[in-house]
Coordinates of C-alpha atoms in Angstrom, one line a residue:
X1 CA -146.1 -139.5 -19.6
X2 CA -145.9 -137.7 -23.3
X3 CA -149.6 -136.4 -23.1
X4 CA -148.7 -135.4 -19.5
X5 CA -145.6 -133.2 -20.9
X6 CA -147.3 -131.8 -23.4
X7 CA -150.5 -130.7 -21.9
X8 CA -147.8 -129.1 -18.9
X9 CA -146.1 -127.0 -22.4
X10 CA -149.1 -125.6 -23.4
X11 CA -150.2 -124.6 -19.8
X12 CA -146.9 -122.6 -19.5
X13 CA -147.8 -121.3 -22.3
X14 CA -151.1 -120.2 -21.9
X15 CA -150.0 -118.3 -18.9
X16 CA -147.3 -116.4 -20.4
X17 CA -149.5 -115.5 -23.5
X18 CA -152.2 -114.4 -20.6
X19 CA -149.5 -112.4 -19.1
X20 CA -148.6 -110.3 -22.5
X21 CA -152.1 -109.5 -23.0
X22 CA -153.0 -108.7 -20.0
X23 CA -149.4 -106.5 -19.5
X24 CA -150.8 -104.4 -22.8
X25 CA -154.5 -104.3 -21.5
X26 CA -152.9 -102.0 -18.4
X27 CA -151.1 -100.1 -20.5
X28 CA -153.9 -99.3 -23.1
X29 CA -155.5 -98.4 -20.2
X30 CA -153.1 -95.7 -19.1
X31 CA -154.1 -91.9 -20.5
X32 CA -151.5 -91.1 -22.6
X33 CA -151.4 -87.6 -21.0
X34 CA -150.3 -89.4 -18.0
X35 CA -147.4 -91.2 -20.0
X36 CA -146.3 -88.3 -21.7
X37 CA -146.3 -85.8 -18.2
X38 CA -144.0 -88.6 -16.9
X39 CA -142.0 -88.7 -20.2
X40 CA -141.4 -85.3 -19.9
X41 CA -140.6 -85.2 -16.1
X42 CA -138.0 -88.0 -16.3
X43 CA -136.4 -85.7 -19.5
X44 CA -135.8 -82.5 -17.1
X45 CA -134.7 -84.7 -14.5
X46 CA -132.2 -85.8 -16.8
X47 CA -131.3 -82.5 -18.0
X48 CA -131.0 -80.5 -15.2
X49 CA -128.4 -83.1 -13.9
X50 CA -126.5 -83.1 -16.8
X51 CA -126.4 -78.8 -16.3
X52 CA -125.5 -79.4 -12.8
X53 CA -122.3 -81.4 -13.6
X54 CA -121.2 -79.3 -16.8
X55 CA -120.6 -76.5 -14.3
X56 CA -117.8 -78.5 -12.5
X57 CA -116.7 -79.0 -16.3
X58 CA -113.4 -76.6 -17.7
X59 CA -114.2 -74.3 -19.6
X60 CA -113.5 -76.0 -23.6
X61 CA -110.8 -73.7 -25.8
X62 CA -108.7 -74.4 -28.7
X63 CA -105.7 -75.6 -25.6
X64 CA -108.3 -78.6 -24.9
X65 CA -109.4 -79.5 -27.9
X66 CA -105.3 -79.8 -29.6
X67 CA -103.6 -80.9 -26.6
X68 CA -101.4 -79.3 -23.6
X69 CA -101.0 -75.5 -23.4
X70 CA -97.9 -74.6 -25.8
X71 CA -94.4 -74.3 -23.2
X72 CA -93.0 -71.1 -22.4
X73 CA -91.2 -69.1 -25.2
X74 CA -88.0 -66.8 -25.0
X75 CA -85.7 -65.0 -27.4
X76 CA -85.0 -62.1 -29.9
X77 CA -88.8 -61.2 -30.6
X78 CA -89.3 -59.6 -34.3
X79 CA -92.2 -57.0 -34.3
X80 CA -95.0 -57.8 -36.8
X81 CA -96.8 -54.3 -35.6
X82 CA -97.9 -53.0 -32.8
X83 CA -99.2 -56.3 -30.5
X84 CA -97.4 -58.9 -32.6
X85 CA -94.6 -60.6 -32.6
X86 CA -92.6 -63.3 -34.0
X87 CA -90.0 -65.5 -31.8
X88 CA -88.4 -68.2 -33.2
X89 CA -90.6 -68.8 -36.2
X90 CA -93.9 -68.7 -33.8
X91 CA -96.1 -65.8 -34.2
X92 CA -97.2 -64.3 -30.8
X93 CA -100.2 -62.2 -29.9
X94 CA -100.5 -59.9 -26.8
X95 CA -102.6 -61.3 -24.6
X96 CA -105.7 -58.5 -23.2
X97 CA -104.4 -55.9 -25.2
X98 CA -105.5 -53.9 -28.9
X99 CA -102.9 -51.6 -31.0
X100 CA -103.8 -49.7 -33.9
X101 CA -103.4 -52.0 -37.2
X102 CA -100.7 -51.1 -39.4
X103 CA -102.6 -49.7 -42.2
X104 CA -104.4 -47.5 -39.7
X105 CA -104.4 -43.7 -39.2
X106 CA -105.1 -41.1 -36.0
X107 CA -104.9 -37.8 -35.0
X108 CA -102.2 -35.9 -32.7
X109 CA -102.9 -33.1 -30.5
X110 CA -103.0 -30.3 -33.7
X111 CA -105.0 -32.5 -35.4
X112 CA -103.0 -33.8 -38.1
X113 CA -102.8 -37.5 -39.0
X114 CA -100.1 -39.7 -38.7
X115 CA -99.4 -43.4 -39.1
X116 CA -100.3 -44.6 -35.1
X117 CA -99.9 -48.2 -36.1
X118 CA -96.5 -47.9 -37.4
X119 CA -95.5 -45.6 -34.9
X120 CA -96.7 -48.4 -32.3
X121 CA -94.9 -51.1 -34.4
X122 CA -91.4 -48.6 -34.0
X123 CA -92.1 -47.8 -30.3
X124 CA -92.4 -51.5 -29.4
X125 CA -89.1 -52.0 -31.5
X126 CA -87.2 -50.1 -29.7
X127 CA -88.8 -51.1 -26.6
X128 CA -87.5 -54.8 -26.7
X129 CA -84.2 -53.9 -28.7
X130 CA -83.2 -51.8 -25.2
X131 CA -83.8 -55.2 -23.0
X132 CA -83.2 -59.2 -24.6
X133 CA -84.5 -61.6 -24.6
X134 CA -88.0 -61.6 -24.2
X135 CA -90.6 -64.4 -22.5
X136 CA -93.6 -65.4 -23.5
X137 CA -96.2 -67.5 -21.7
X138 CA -99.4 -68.2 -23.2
X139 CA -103.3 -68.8 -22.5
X140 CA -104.5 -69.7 -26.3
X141 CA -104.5 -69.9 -29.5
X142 CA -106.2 -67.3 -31.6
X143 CA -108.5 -67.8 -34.6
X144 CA -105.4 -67.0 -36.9
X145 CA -103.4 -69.9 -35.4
X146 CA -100.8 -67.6 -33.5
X147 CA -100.2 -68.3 -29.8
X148 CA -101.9 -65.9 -27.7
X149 CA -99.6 -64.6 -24.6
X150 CA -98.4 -62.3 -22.0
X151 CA -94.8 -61.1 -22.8
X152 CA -92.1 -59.8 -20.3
X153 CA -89.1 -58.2 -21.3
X154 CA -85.4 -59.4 -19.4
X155 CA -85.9 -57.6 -16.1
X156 CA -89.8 -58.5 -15.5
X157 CA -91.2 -55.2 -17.4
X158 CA -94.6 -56.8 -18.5
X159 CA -95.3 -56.1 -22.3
X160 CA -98.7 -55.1 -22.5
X161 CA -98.9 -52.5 -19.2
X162 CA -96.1 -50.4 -21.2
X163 CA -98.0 -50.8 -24.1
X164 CA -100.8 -49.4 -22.9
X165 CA -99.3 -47.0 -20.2
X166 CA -97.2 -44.8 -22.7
X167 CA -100.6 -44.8 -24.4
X168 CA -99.4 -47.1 -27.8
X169 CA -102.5 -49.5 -27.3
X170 CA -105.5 -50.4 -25.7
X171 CA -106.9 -52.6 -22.5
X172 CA -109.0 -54.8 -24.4
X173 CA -112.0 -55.4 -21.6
X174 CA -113.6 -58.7 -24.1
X175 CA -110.4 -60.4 -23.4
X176 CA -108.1 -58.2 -20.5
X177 CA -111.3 -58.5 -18.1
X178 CA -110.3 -54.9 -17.0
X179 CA -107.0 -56.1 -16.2
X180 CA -104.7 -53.2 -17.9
X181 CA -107.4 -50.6 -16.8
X182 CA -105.7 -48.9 -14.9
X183 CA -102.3 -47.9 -16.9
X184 CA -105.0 -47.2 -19.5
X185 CA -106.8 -44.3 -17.3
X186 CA -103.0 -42.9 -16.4
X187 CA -102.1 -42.8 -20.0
X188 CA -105.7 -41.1 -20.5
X189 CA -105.3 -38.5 -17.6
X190 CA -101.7 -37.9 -18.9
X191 CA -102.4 -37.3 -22.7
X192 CA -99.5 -39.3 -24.1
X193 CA -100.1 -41.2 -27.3
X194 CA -103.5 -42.0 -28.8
X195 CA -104.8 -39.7 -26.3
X196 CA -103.3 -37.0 -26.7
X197 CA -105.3 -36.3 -30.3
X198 CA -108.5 -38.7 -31.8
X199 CA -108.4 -42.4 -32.4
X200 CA -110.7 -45.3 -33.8
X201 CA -110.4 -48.1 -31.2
X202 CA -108.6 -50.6 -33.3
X203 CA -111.5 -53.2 -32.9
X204 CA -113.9 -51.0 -35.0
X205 CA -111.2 -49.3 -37.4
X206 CA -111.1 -53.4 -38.4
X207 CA -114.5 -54.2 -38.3
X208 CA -115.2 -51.1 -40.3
X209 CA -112.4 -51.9 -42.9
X210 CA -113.4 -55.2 -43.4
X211 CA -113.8 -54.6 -46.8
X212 CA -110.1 -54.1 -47.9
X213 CA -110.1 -50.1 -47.9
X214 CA -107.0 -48.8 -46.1
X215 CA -108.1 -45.2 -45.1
X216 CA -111.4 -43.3 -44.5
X217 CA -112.2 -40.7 -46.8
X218 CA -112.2 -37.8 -44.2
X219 CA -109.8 -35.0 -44.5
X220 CA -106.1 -35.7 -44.9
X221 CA -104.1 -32.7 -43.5
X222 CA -100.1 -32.5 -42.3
X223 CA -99.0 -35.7 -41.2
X224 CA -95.5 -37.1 -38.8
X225 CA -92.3 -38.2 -40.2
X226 CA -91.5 -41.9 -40.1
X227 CA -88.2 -40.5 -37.8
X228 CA -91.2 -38.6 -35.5
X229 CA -90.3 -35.4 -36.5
X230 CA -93.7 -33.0 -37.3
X231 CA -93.5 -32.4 -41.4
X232 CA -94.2 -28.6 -41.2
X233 CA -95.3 -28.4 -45.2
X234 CA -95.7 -31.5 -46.3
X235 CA -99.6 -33.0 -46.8
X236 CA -101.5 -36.0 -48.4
X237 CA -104.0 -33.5 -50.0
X238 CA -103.8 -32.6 -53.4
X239 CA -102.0 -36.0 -54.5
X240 CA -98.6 -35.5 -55.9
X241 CA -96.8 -37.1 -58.8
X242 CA -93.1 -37.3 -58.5
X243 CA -92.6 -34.1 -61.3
X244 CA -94.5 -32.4 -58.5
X245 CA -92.2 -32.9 -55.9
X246 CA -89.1 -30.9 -54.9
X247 CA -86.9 -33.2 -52.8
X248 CA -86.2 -37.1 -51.9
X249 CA -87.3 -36.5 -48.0
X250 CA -90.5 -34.9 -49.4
X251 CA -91.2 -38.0 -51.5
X252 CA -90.1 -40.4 -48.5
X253 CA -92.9 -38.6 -46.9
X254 CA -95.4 -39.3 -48.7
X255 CA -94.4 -42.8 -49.6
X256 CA -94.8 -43.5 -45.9
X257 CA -97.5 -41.3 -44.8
X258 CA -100.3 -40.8 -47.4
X259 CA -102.2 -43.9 -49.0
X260 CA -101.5 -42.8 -53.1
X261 CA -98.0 -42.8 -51.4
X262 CA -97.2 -46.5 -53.0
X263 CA -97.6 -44.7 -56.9
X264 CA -94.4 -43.1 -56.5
X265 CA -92.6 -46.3 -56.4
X266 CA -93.5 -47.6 -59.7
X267 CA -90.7 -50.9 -59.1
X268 CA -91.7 -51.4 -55.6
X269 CA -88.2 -51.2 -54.6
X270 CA -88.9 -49.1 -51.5
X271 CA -87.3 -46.0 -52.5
X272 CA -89.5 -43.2 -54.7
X273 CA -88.8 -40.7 -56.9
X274 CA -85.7 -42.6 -58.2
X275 CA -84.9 -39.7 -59.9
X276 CA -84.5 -37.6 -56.6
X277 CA -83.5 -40.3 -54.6

């Protein structure tokens, strides 16, 4: 009965051993061009199916990665400059839209530069001081970390269109999608604002001040009062030390308007010319 059991063992295992060898004779038979052709079939297979179902897939932003979109924001909005502001300790950027940085520069109808980013800033101050409080929705999160949203002032007055309507800023197509195009071509038709003189979009003044200078060195004639009234013979060309200058208004002037402005207040107090002043 042993000899029996044992003789049955090594038949069964015969066979199997048979049966791996002859498994790996078929394929050392098989052209390996065939084996690879198939190799790369089933891997397109599986791509393509994989393409297919990522378009059924939301699109992936900042909101999906770091949770729910942020809730709806309203209250007294501080202005940061022209297309920023702060509510509540969060800093909000208009969504679509593109105002001339703070630091920036452009010309009116005559020709003479003034400070379009501040003047933005002040417009859009007084803009939201005349109606409180203000709502914010948003869509993002920026690179920066500020929330990135479309604003409404109390009484449904959308942010952005007057923005860019009275001329103050700029449809942004990479991120609007067109969608403030049109008070855009009525501010450009009309001449009010940037359009009225010459302007760097403020996408490329910042690209091409990416290096920290403030102003181009191009031609620096009369300039506009921080209060918006024209400054008839004031101008940022020669520079000026404050023995050089005749009256406190004249030195607020330049202070605000002309980039060597800063040298005439030595403490950084805000006011130059402490001896006129």
């Amino acid at each position: 009965m042993d000899k029996y059991r044992y003789d049955n063992r090594s038949d069964r295992w015969r066979k199997r051993t048979g049966a791996k060898h002859s498994r790996a004779h078929r394929w050392a038979n098989v052209p390996r061009r065939l084996i690879l052709v198939t190799a790369v079939a089933a891997g397109a297979l599986v791509a393509q199916t994989a393409i297919q179902h990522s378009e059924s897939l939301p699109e992936i932003n900042a909101s999906n990665w770091f949770g729910s979109k942020p809730a709806p924001i309203a209250g007294v909005a501080s202005v940061i400059d022209g297309d920023t502001i702060e509510i509540h300790g969060q800093r909000i950027r208009f969504n679509g839209i593109d105002a001339p940085e703070s630091k920036q520069y452009c010309e009116d109808a005559k020709g003479f530069e003034y400070a379009c980013g501040r003047h933005a800033a002040q417009a859009l101050d007084e803009f939201l001081a005349a109606s409180r409080p203000l709502h914010c929705s948003f869509v993002n999160r920026d690179r920066y970390g500020r929330l990135v949203g479309d604003c409404d002032r109390a009484g449904g007055r959308n942010v952005q269109s007057w923005l860019v309507e009275r001329g103050l800023a700029l449809d942004w197509p990479r991120y609007s999608h067109g969608a403030y195009a049109r008070q855009q071509a009525k501010a450009q038709a009309a001449k009010v604002g940037l359009w009225a003189g010459a302007f760097q979009a403020p996408w490329d003044w910042r690209a091409e001040h990416a290096n920290g200078t403030t102003r181009p060195s191009a031609k620096q004639p009369l300039g506009i009062m921080r209060n918006g009234q024209v400054a008839q013979s004031y101008s940022c060309q020669p520079q000026r030390t404050c023995p050089q200058i005749s009256s406190c208004n004249e030195a607020n002037w330049y202070l605000a308007n002309c980039s060597w402005g800063g040298k005439l207040d030595r403490d950084k107090d805000g006011i130059p010319c402490e001896s006129l002043c």
